[in-house]
Short mmCIF file of C-alpha atoms and ligand atoms in Angstrom, two decimals:
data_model
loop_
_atom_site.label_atom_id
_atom_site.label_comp_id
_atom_site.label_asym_id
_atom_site.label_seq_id
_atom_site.Cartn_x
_atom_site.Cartn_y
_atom_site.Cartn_z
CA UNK A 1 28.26 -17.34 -45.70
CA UNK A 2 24.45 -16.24 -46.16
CA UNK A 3 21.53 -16.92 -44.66
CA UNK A 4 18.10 -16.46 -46.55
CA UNK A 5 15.16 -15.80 -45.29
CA UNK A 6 12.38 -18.44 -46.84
CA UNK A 7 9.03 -17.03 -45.06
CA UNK A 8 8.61 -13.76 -42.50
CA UNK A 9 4.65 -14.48 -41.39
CA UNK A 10 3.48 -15.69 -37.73
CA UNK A 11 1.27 -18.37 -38.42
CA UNK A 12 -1.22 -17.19 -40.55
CA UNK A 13 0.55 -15.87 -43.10
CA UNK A 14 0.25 -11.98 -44.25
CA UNK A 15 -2.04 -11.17 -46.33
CA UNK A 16 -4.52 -14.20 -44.66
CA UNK A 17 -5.65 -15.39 -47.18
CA UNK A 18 -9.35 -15.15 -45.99
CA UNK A 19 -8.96 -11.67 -44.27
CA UNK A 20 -10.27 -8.11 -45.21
CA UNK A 21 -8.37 -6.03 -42.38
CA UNK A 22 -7.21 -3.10 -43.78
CA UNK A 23 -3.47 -4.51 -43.29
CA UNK A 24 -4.42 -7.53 -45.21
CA UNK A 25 -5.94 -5.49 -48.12
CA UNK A 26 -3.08 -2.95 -48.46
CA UNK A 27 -0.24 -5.73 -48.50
CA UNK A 28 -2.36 -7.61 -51.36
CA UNK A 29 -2.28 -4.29 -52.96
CA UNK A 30 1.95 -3.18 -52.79
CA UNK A 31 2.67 -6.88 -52.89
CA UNK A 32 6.69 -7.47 -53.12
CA UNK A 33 8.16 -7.66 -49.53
CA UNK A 34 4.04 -7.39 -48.25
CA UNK A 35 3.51 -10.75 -48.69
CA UNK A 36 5.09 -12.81 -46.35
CA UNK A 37 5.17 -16.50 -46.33
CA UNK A 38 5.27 -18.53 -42.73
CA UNK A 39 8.58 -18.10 -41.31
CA UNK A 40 11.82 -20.45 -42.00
CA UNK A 41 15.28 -19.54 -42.31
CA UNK A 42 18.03 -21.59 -44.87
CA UNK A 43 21.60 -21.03 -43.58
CA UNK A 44 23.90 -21.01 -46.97
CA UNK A 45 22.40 -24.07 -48.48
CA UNK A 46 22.99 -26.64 -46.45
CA UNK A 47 21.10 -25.47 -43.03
CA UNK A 48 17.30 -25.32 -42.24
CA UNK A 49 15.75 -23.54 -39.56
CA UNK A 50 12.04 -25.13 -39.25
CA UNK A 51 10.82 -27.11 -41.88
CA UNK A 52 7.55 -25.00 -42.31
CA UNK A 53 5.02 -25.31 -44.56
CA UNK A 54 5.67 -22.71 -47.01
CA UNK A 55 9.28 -23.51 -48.29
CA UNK A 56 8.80 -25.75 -51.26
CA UNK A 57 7.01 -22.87 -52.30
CA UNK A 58 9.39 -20.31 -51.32
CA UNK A 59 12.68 -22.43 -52.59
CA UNK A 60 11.19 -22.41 -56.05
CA UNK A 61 9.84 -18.66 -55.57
CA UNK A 62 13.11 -17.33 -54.61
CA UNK A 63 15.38 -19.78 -56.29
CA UNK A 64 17.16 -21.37 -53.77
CA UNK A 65 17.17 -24.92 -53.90
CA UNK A 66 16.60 -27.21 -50.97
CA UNK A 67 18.61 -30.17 -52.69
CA UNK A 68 21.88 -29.45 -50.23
CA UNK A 69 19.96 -29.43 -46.83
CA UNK A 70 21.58 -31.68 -45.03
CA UNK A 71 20.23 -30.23 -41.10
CA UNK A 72 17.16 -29.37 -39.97
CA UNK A 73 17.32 -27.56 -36.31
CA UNK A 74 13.29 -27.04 -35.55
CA UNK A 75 12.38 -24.73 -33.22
CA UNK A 76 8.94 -26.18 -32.01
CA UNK A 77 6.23 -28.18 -33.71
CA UNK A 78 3.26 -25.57 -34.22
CA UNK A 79 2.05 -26.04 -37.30
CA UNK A 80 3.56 -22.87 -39.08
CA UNK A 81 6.54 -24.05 -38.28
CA UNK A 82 6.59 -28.17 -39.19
CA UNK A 83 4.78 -29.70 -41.89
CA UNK A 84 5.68 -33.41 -41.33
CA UNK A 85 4.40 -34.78 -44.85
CA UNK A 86 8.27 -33.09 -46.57
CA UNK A 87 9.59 -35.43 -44.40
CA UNK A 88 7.44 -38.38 -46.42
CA UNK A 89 7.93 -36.19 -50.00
CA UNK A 90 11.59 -35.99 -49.67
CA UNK A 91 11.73 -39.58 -49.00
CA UNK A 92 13.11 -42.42 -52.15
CA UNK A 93 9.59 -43.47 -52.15
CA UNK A 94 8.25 -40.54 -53.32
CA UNK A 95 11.34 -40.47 -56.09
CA UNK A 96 13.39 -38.34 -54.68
CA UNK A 97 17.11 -38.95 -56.05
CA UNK A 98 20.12 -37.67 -54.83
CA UNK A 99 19.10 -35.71 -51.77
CA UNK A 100 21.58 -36.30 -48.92
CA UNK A 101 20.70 -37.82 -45.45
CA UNK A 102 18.60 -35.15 -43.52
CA UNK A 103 19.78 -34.91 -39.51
CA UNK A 104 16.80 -33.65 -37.55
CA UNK A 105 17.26 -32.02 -34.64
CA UNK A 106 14.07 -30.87 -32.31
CA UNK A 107 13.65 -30.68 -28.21
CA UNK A 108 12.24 -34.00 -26.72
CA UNK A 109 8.39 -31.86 -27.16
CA UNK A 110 9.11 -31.18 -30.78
CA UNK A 111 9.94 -35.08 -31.84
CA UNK A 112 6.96 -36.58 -29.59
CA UNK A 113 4.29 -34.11 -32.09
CA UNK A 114 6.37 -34.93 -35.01
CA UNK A 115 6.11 -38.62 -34.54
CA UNK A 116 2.62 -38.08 -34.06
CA UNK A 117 1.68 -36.80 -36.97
CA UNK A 118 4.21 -38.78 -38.71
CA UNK A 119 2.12 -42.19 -37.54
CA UNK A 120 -0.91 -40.18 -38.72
CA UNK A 121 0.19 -39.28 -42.19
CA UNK A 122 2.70 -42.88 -42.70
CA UNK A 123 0.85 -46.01 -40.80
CA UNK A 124 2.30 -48.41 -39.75
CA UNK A 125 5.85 -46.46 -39.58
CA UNK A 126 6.88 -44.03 -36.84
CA UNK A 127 9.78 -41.43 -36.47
CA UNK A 128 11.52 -43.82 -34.34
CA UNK A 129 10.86 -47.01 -35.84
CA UNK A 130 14.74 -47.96 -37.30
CA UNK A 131 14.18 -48.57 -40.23
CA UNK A 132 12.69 -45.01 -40.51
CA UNK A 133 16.69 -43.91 -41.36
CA UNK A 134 16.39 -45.61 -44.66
CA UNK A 135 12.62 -45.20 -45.93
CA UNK A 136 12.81 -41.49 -45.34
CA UNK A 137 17.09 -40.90 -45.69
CA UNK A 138 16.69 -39.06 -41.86
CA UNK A 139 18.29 -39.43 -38.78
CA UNK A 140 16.39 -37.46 -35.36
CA UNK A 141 18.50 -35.79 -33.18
CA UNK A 142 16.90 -35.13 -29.53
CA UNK A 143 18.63 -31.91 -28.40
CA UNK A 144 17.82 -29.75 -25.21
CA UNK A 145 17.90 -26.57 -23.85
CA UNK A 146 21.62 -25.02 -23.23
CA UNK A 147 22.55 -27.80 -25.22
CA UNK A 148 25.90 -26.92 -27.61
CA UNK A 149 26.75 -29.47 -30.62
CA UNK A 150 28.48 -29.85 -33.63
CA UNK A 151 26.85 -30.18 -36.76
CA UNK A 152 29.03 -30.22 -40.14
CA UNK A 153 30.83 -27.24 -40.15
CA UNK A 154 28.26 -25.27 -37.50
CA UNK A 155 28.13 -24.53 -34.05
CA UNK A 156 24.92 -24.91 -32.78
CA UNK A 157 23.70 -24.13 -29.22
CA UNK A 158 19.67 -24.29 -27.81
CA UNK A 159 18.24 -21.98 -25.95
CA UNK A 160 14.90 -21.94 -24.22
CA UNK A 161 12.08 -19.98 -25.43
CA UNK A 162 9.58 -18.19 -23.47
CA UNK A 163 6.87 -20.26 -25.64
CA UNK A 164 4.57 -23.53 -25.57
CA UNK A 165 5.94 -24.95 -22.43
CA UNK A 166 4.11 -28.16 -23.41
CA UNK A 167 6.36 -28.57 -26.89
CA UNK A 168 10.12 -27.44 -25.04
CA UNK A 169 9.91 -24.69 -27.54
CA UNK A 170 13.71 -24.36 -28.44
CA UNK A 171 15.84 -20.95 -29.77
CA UNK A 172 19.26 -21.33 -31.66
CA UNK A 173 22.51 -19.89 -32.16
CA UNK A 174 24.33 -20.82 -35.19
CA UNK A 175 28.25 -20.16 -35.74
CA UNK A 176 31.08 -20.96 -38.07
CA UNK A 177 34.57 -19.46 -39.28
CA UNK A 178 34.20 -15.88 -38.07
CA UNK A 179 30.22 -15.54 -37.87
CA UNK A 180 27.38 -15.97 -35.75
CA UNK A 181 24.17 -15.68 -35.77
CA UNK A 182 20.77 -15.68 -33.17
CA UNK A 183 17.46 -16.87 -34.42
CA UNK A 184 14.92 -16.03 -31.49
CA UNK A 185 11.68 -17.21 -32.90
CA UNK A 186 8.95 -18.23 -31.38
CA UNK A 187 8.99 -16.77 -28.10
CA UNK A 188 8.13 -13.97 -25.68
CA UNK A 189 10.50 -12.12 -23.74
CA UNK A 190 13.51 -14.25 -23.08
CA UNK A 191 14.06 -16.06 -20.14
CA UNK A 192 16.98 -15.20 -17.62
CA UNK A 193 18.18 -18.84 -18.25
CA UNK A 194 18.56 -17.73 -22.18
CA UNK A 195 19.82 -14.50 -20.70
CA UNK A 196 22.61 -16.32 -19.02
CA UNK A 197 23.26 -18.79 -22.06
CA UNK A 198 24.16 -16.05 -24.46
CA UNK A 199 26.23 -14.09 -21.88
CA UNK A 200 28.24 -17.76 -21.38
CA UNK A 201 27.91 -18.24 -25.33
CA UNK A 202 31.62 -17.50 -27.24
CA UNK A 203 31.52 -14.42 -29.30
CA UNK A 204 29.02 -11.81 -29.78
CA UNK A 205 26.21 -12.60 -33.10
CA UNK A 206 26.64 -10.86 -36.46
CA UNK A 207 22.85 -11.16 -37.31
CA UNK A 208 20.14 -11.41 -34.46
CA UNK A 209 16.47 -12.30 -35.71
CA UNK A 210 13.85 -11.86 -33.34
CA UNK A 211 9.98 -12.91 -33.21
CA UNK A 212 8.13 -9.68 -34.11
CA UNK A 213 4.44 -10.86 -34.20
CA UNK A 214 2.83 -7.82 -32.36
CA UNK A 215 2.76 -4.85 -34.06
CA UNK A 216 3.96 -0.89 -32.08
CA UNK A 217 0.81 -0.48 -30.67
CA UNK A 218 0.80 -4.07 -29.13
CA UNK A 219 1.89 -5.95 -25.96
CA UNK A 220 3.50 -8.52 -25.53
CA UNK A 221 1.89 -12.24 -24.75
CA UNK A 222 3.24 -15.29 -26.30
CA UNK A 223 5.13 -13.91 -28.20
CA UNK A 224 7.70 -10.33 -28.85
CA UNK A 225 6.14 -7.23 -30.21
CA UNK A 226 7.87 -4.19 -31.75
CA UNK A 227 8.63 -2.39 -28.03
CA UNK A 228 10.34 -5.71 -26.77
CA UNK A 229 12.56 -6.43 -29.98
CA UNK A 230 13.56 -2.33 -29.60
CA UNK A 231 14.29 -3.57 -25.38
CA UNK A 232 15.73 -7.02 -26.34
CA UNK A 233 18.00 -5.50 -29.18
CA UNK A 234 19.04 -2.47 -27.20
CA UNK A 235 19.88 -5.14 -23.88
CA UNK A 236 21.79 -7.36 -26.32
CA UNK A 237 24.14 -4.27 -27.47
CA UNK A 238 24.17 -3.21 -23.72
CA UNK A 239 25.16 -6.79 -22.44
CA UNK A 240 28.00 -7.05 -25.80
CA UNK A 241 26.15 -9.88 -27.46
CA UNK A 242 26.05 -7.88 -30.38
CA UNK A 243 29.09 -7.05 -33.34
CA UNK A 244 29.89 -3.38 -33.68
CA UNK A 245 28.10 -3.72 -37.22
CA UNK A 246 25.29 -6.61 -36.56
CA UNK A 247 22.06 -6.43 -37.95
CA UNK A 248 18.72 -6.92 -36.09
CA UNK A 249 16.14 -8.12 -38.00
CA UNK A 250 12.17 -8.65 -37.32
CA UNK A 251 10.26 -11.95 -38.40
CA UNK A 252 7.14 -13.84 -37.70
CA UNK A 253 5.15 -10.79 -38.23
CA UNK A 254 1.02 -10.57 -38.07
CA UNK A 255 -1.08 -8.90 -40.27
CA UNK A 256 -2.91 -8.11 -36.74
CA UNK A 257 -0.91 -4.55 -35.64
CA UNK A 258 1.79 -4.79 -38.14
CA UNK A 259 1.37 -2.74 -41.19
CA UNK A 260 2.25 -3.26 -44.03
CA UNK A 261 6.25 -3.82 -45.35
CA UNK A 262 6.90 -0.22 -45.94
CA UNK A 263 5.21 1.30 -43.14
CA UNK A 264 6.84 -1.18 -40.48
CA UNK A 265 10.21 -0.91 -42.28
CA UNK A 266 10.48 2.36 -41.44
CA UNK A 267 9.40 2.37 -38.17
CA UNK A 268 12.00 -0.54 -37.56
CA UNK A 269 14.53 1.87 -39.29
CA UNK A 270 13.59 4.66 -36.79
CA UNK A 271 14.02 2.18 -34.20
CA UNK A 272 17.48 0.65 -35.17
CA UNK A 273 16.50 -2.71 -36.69
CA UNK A 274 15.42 -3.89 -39.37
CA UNK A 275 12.65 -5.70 -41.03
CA UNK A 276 13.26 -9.13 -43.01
CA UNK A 277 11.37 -10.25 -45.91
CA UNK A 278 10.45 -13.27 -47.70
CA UNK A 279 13.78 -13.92 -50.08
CA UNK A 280 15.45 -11.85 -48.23
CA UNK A 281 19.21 -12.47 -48.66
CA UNK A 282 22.03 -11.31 -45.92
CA UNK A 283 25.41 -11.95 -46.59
CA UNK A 284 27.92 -12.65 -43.44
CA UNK A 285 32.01 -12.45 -43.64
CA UNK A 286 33.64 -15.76 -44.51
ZN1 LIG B 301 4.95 -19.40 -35.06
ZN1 LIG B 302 -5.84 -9.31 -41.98
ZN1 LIG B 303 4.66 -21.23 -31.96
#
């Protein structure tokens, strides 16, 4: 079991592409692990986390196919996190042969945007029309909050995030034979009804990736900066959510506060966590 991590970047990528900070110009300059990609997850090769808008590129970047995704869990609809037109380029219309039926799961928030811009980018035809199963080879999945289901060989249970209250921004644990894993992105500090969720949640997690767009020297807003990973990943070891050996990792990281790969690496390392990078591969016990 592996999990791969296809972009690291809150929403405007890092470098920005249009951006002379001094964080921007020294990650153009080290490159490797600097330049980060919006953020999306691939669990083994059959498992999406957000459908974002940077993984064709970073599938055929970092050589991992797509071409086995069979789920999709999306975490919210923000637009570094869901570009709707892969759901009209994967489709048989655009000749795509031999990709398998892609199951689409997304909060009640998440599928109402999605079928928005879906209308918008595919007239007459909308995400719930039902014939959509066929002209795009998808099925949509409305899931909620504290919501646990079954998907292939997974465990999958929602969680709510401390997000875009107008989108039921959704977190999600994944599990299978012996493994488990947390991905916490986007969100501020958890809520005590997530709290509660992971304490009721079987087994503790393996690998725990949290939302890291605020640099050290940042607070908190919409979102987790360094301090509340170090306070979320030292209450999650407190509380036993965590393996003996798990790994922490940051994602979702700004080129506002957050320097450069190196530079935040080891700060993470002085911290106890570390810092995920575009490509990144982790491998998990079978
Ligand atoms: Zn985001
Ligand atoms: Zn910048
Ligand atoms: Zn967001």
């Amino acid at each position: 079991m592996e999990v791969t991590f296809l972009g690291t970047a809150a929403a405007n990528a890092y470098p920005e592409a249009f951006c002379r900070c001094v964080n921007c110009e020294r990650a153009r300059a080290l490159g490797g692990p600097s330049l980060r990609k919006r953020s999306a997850l691939l669990v083994n090769d059959d498992l999406l986390i957000d459908l974002g808008p940077d993984v064709m590129t970073a599938s055929n970047l970092h050589r991992c196919p797509l071409t086995e995704v069979r789920y999709c869990l999306q975490t919210h609809p923000h637009a570094d996190h869901l570009d709707t037109s892969h759901l009209l380029s994967r489709s048989p219309g655009y000749g795509v042969v031999g990709a398998p039926r892609l199951h689409f799961y997304g909060s009640a928030g998440t599928l109402r945007v999605a079928a928005e811009r879906l209308r918008r980018d595919c007239a007459p035809h909308t995400l719930f029309d039902p014939e959509i199963g066929e002209r795009l080879n998808l099925e949509i999945h409305q899931v909620e909050a504290l919501q646990s289901f079954h998907i292939g060989e997974y465990q999958v249970t929602a969680f709510p995030a401390n997000h875009d209250p107008a989108v039921d921004p959704l977190l999600y644990a994944v599990s299978g034979r012996g493994w488990s894993i947390f991905y916490g992105v986007d969100t501020a500090s958890l809520p005590e009804a997530a709290w509660q969720a992971l304490w009721r949640h079987k087994g503790a997690f393996d690998v725990v990736v949290l939302d890291h767009t605020y640099g050290p020297e940042e607070t908190e807003s919409d979102h987790l900066s360094a301090r509340q990973v170090v306070e979320h990943m030292n209450r999650m070891r407190e509380e036993g959510l965590l393996e003996d050996r798990a790994r922490v990792f940051a994602t979702h990281i700004a080129h506002e506060g957050n320097p450069p790969h190196p530079e935040l690496a080891s700060f993470a390392a002085d911290h106890g966590y570390e810092v995920a990078y575009d490509g990144l591969r982790v491998k998990l016990r079978d």
